[in-house]
Short mmCIF file of C-alpha atoms in Angstrom, two decimals:
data_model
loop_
_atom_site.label_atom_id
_atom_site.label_comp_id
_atom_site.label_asym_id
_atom_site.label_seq_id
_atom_site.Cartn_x
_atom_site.Cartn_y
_atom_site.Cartn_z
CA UNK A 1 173.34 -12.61 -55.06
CA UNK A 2 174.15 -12.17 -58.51
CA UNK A 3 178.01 -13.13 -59.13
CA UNK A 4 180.23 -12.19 -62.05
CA UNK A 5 181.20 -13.73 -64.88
CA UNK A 6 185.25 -14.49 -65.57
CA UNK A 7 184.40 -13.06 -68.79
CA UNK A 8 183.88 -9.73 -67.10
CA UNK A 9 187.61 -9.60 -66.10
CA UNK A 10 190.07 -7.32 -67.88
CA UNK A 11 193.27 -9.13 -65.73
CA UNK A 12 193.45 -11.80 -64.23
CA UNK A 13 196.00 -13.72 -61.75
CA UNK A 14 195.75 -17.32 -61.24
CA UNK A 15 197.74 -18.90 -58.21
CA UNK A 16 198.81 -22.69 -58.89
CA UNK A 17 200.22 -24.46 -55.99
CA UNK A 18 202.52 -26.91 -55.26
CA UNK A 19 199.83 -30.18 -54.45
CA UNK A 20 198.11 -29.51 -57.36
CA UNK A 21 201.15 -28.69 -59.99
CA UNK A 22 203.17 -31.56 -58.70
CA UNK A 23 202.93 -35.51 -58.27
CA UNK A 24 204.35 -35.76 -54.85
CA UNK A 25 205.05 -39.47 -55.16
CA UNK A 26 206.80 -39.28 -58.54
CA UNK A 27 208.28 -35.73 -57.76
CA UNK A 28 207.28 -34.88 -61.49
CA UNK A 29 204.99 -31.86 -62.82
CA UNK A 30 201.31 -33.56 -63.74
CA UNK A 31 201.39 -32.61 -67.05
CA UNK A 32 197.84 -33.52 -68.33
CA UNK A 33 195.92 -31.68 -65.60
CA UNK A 34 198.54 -28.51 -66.53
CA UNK A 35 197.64 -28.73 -70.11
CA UNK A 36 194.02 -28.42 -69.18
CA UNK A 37 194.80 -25.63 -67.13
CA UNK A 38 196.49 -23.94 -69.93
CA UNK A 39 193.92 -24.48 -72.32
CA UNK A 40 191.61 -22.47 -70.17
CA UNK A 41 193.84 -19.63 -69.67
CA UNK A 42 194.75 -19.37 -73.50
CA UNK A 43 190.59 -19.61 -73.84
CA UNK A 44 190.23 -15.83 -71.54
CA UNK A 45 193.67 -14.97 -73.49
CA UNK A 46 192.16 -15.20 -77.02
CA UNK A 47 188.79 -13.29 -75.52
CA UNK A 48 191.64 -10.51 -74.81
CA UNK A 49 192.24 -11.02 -70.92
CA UNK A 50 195.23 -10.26 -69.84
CA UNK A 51 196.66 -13.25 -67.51
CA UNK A 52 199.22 -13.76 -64.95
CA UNK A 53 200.23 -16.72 -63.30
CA UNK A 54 201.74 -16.79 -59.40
CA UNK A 55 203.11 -20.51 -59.21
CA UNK A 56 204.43 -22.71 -56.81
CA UNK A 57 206.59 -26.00 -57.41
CA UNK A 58 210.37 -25.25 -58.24
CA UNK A 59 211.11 -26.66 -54.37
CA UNK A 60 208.94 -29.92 -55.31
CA UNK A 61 210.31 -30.59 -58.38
CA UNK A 62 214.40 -29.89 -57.42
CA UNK A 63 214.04 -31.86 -54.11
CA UNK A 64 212.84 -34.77 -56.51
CA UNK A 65 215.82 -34.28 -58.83
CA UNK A 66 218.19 -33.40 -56.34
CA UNK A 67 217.04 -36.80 -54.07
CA UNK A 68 216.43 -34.58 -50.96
CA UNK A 69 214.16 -36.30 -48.31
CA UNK A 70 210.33 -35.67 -47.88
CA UNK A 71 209.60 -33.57 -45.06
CA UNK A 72 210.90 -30.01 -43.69
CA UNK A 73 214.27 -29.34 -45.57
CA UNK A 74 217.03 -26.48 -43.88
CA UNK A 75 217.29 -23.60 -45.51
CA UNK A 76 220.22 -24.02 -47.56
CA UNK A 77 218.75 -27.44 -48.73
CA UNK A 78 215.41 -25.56 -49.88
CA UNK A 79 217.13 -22.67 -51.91
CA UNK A 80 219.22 -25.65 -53.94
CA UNK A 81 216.62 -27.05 -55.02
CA UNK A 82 214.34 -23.98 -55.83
CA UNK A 83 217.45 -23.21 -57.61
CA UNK A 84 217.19 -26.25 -59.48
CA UNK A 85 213.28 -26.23 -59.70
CA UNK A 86 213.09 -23.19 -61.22
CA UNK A 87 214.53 -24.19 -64.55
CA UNK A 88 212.34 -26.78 -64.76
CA UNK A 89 209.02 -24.97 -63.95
CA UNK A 90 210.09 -21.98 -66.00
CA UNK A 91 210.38 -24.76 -69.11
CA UNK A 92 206.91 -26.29 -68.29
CA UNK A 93 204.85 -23.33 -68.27
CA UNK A 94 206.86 -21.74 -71.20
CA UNK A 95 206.20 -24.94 -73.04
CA UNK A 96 202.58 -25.14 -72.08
CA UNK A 97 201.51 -21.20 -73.07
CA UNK A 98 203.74 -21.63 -76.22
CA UNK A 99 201.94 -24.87 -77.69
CA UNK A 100 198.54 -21.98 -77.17
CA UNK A 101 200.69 -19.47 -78.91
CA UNK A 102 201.55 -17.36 -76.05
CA UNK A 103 204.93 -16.01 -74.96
CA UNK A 104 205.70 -17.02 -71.05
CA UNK A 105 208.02 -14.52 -69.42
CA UNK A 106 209.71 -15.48 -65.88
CA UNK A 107 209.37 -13.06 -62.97
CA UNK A 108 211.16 -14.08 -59.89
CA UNK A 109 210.43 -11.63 -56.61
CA UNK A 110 211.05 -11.31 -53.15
CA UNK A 111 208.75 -9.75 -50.00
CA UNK A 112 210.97 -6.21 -51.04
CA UNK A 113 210.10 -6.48 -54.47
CA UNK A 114 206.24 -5.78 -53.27
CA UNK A 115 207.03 -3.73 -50.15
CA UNK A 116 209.49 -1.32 -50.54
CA UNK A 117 207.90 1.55 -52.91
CA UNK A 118 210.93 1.61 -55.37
CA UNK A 119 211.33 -1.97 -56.07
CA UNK A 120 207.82 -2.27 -56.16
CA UNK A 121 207.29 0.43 -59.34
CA UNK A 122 210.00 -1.30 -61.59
CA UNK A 123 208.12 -4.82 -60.76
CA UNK A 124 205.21 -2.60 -61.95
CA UNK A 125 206.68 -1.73 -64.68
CA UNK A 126 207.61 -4.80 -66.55
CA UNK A 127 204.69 -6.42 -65.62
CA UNK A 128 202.85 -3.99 -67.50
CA UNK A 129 205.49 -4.03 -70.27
CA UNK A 130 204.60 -7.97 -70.84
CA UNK A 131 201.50 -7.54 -70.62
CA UNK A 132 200.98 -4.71 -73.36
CA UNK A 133 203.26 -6.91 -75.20
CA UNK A 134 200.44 -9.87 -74.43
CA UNK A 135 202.86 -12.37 -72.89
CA UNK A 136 201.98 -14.23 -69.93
CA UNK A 137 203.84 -13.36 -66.75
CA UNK A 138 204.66 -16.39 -64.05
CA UNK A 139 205.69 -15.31 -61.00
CA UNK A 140 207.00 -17.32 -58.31
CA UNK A 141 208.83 -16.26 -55.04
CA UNK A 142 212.45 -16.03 -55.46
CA UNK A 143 213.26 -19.00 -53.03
CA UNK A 144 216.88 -19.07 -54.02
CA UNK A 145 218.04 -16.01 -52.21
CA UNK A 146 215.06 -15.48 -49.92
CA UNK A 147 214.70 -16.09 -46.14
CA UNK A 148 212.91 -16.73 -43.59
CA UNK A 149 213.40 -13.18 -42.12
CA UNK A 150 212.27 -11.47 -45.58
CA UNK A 151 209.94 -14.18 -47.53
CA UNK A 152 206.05 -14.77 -47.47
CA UNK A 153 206.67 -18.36 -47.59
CA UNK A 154 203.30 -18.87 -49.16
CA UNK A 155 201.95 -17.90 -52.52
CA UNK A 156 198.64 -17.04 -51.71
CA UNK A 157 199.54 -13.24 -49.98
CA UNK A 158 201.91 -12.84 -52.97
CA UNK A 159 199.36 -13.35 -55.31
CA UNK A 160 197.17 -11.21 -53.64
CA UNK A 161 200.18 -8.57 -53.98
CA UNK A 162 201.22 -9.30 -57.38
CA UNK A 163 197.50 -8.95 -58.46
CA UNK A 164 197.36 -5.29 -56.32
CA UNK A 165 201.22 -4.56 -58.49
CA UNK A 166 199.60 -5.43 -61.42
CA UNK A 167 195.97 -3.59 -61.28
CA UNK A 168 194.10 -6.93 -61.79
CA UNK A 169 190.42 -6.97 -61.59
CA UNK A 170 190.52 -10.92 -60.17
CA UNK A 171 192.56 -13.25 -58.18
CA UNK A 172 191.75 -16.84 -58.63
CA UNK A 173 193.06 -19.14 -55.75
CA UNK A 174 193.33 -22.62 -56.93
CA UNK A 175 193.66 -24.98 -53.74
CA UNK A 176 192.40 -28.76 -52.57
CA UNK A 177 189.46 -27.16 -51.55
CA UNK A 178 186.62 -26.52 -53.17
CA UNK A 179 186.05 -22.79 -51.32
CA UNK A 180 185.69 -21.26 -47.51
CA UNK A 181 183.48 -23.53 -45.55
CA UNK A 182 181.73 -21.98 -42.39
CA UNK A 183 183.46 -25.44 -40.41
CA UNK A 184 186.95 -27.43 -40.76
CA UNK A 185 185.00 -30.01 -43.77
CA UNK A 186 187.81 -33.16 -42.73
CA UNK A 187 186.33 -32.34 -39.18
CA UNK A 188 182.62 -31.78 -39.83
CA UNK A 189 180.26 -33.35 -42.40
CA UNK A 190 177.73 -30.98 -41.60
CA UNK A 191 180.35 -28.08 -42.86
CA UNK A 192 178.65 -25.50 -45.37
CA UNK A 193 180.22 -23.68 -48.30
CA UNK A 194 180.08 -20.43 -48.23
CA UNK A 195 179.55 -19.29 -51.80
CA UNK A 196 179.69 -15.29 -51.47
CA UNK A 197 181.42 -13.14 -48.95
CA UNK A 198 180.71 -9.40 -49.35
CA UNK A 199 183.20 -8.28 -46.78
CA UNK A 200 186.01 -9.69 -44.26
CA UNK A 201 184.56 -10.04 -40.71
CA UNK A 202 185.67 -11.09 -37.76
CA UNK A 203 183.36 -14.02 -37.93
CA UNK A 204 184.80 -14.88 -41.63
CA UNK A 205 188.72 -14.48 -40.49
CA UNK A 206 187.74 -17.09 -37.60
CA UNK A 207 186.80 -19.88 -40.09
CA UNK A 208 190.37 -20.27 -41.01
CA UNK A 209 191.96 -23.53 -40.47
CA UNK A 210 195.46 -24.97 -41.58
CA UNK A 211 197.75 -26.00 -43.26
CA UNK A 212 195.93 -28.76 -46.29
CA UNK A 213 199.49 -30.39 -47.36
CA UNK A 214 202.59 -31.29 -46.97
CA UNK A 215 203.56 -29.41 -50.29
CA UNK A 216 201.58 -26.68 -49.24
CA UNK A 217 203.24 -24.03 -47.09
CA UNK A 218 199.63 -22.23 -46.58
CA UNK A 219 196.11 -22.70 -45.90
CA UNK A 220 192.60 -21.19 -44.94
CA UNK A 221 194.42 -18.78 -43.20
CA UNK A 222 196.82 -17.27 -45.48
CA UNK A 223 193.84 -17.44 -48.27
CA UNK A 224 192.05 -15.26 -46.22
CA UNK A 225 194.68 -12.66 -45.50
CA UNK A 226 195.13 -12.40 -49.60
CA UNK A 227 191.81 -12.08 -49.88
CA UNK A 228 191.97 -8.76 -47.58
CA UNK A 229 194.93 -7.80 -49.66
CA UNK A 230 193.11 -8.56 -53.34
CA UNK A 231 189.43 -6.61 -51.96
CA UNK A 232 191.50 -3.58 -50.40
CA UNK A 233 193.14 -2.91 -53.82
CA UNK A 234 190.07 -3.68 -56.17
CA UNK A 235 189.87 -7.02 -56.71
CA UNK A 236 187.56 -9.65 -56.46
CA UNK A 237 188.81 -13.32 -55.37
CA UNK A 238 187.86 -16.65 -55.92
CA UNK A 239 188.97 -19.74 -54.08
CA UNK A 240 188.31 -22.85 -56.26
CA UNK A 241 189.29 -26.75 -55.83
CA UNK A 242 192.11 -27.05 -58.33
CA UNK A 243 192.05 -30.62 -58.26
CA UNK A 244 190.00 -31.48 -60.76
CA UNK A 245 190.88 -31.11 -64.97
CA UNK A 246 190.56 -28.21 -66.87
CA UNK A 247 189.78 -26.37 -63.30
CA UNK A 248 189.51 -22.28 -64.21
CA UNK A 249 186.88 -23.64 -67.06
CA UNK A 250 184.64 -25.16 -64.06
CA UNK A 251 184.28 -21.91 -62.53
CA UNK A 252 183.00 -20.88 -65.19
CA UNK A 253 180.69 -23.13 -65.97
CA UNK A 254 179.68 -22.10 -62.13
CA UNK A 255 180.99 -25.09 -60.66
CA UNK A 256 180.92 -24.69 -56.50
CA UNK A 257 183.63 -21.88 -55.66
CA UNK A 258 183.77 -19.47 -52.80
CA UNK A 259 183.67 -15.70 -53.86
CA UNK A 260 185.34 -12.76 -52.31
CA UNK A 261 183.88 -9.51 -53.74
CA UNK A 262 185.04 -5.61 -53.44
CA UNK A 263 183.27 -2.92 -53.87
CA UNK A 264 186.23 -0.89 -55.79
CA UNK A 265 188.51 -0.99 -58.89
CA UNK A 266 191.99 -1.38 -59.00
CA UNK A 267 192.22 2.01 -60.08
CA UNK A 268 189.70 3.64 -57.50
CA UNK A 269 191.85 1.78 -55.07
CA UNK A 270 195.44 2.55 -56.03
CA UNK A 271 193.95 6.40 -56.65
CA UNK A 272 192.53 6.51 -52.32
CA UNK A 273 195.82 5.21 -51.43
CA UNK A 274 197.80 7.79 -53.03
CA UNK A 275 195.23 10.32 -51.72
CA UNK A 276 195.30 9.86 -48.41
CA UNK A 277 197.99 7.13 -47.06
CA UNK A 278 200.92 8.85 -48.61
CA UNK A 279 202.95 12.32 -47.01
CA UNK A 280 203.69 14.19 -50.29
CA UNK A 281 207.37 14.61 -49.95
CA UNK A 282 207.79 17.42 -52.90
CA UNK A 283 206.13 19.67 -54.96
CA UNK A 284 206.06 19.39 -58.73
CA UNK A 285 205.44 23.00 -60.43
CA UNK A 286 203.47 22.43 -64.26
CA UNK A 287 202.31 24.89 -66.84
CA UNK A 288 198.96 25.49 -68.41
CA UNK A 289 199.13 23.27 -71.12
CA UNK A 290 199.88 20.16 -68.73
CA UNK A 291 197.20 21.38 -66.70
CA UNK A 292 194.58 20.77 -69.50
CA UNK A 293 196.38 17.84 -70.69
CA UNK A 294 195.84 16.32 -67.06
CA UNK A 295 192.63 17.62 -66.96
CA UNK A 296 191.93 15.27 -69.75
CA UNK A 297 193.21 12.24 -68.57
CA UNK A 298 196.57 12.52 -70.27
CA UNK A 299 200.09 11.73 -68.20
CA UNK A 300 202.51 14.62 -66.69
CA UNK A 301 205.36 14.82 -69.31
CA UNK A 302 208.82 15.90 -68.30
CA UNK A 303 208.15 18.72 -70.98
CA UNK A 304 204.98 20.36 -68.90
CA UNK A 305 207.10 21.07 -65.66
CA UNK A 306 208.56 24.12 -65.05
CA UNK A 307 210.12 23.91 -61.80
CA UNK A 308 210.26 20.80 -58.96
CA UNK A 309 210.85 21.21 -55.62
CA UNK A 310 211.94 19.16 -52.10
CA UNK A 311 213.94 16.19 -51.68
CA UNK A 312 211.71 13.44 -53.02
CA UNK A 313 213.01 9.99 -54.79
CA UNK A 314 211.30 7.88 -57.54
CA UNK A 315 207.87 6.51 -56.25
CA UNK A 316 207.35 9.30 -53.84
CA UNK A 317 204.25 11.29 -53.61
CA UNK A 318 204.63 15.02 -54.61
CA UNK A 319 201.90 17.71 -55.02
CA UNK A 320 201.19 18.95 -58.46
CA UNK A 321 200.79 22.85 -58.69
CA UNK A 322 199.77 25.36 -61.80
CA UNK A 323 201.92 28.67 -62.29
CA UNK A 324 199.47 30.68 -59.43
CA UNK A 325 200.64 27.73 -56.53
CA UNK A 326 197.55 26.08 -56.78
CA UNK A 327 197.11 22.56 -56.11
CA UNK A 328 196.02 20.32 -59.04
CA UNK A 329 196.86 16.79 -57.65
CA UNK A 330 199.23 14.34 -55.80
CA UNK A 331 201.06 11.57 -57.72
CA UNK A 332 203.78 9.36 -57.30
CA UNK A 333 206.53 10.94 -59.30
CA UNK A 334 208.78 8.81 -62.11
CA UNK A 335 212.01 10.43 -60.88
CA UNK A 336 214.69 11.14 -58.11
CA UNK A 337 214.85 14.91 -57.67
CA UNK A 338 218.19 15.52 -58.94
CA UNK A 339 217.30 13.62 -62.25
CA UNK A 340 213.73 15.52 -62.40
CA UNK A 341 215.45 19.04 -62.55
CA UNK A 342 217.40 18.08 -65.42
CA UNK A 343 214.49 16.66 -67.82
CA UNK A 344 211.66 19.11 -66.98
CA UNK A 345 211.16 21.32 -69.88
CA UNK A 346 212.85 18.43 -72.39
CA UNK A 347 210.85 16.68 -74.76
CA UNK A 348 210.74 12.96 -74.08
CA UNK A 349 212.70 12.54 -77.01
CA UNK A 350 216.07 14.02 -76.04
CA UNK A 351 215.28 12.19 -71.80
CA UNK A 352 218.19 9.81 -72.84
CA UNK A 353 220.80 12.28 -73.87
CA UNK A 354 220.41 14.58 -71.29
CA UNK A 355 220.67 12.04 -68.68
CA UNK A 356 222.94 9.40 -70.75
CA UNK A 357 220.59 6.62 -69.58
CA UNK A 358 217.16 5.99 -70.95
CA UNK A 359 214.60 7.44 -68.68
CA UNK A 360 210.76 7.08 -68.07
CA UNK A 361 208.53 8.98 -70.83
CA UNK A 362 206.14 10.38 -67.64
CA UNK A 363 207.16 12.38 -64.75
CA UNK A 364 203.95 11.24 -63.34
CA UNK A 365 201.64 8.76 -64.90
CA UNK A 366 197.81 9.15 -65.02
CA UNK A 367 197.43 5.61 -63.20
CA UNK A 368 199.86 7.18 -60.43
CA UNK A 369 197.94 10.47 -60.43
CA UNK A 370 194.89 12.04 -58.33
CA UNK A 371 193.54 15.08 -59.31
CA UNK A 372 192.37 17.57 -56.40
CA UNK A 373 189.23 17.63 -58.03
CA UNK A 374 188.30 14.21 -57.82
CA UNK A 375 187.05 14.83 -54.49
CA UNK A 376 185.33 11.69 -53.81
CA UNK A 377 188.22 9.39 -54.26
CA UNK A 378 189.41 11.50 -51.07
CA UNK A 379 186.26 11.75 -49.39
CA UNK A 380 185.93 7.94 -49.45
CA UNK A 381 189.27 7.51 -48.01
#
């Protein structure tokens, strides 16, 4: 089966974990293999990919500095020394891109940041910012203030939903494993790598094992659940052996990997899910000349909308209507209701002093938008 190239990618996110980013025995970063790392991630920079970074380590490296034991740490124990962690990841990796000549910027989340609709548009948002802006995001869960109630507690399914946020074409797992064996391979010499999977079955989902670590909090298991997330929402996923130098490079050199494909885009996908998952919750009016301008590909301005109806809040889906009521999309809209009623009409310019707070540009943006005639984004659904 013919497999792609990382060239290929427009966006990529790379997850680094713990084992891999941190000497457990001297409870220090391993610099060398991180400056390899970085030199192949400034490499698909400079070819004009876009690259994020989900990484683990601010708990390995404060629990070192702090002089906590090894071994399961309470609660309040773990979020001092993410606490204290954090600075010092945020320093390596902003110390590591800048020596490329790229800008790091620190993004620190938590499970509502990706779940809850709102939260999950302004993480959106400045992700996409930094990225126009061609700085390199790194993301790590925000283990100071998180619990166990309302935390993934393993970086792999927030990669997986930082790469669905962010509309990236590829998710790169980098583990201490070289890819998805059809065995256990510490249990079974005989164990085969399974280099392509074209789709999740039941039979792939039962070749999940555990935990590889101590410093890793997940496993076959959770690799396999972010690779449901990453294929449902357009994007392939690799799982890789980390381990070794300069470790992105080797896959593409087409060292041994496993490969998760999908047979969408991030685009396609977001575009079915606003289709068909979502109850539209209001109804946004527009007049002819917005209707050509979306017809063209362009974003709803607040200046194209004549009227807005229901009780919907920012992130909601609404339906899109022309002056004769008929229905020219769904979208998820930029604004509460009682905000949208006082920019439509206004020109994006004068958003700010109507509302005395800088506002978003779009009422609906063209990435956030389905057009009823794009019938077989719905018909796929």
């Amino acid at each position: 089966m013919f497999l792609p190239s990382l060239h290929d990618f427009k966006r990529i996110v790379v997850k680094v974990g713990s084992s891999l980013l941190v000497d457990s025995k001297r409870g220090a970063a391993r610099r060398d293999w991180l400056h390899g790392l970085a030199d192949d991630l400034a490499g698909l920079h400079r070819g004009g990919t876009d690259i994020l970074v989900v990484s683990s380590g601010a708990i390995a490296l404060g629990r070192s500095v702090l002089g906590l034991p090894h071994g399961a740490l309470r609660l309040e124990d773990s979020q001092a020394a993410a606490s204290v962690g954090q600075i010092a990841l945020s320093r390596i990796w902003a110390e590591a891109f800048a020596e490329r000549g790229i800008v790091a910027g620190q993004i620190l989340v938590t499970w509502q940041d990706t779940e809850e609709r709102r939260r999950y548009l302004n993480a959106r948002e400045t992700l996409s910012r930094l990225l126009v802006l061609r700085a390199a995001p790194v993301i790590n869960e925000n283990d100071t203030v998180a619990t166990g109630e309302i935390r993934y507690g393993d970086n792999d399914r927030l990669a997986a939903r930082v790469a669905t946020m962010a509309s990236a074409d590829l998710l790169i797992l980098l583990s201490d494993i070289t890819g998805l064996y059809d065995a256990p391979p510490a249990n079974n010499p005989d164990a085969q790598l399974i280099p392509v999977v074209p789709r999740i079955s039941a039979e792939i989902e039962a070749m999940a094992g555990g935990a590889a670590s101590e410093l890793s909090r997940g496993g076959m298991r959770t690799k396999i659940e972010a690779a449901k997330i990453a294929t449902s929402g357009g994007a392939h996923m690799v799982i890789a052996d980390g381990r070794p130098s300069n470790p992105v490079g080797r896959i593409l050199q087409g060292d041994p990997c496993t490969w998760f494909l999908t047979p969408s885009t991030p685009v396609t996908a977001r575009k079915k899910w606003i289709a068909g998952s979502l109850a539209p919750q209001g109804v946004v009016t527009i007049d002819d000349g917005a209707a050509r301008a979306l017809a063209s590909g362009a974003s709803l301005l607040p200046a194209g909308v004549t009227a807005v109806e229901g009780d919907f809040c920012r992130g909601d889906s609404v339906i899109v209507r022309d002056l004769h009521g008929g229905e020219i999309g769904r979208g998820l809209v930029g604004y509460d209701v009682g905000m949208a009623r006082k920019v439509i009409g206004r020109n994006s310019r004068h958003i700010a002093e109507v509302l005395g707070v800088e506002g978003r540009t779009e009422m609906i943006h063209r990435d956030d938008l389905v057009l009823a005639g794009d019938l077989s984004l719905v018909s796929e659904h």
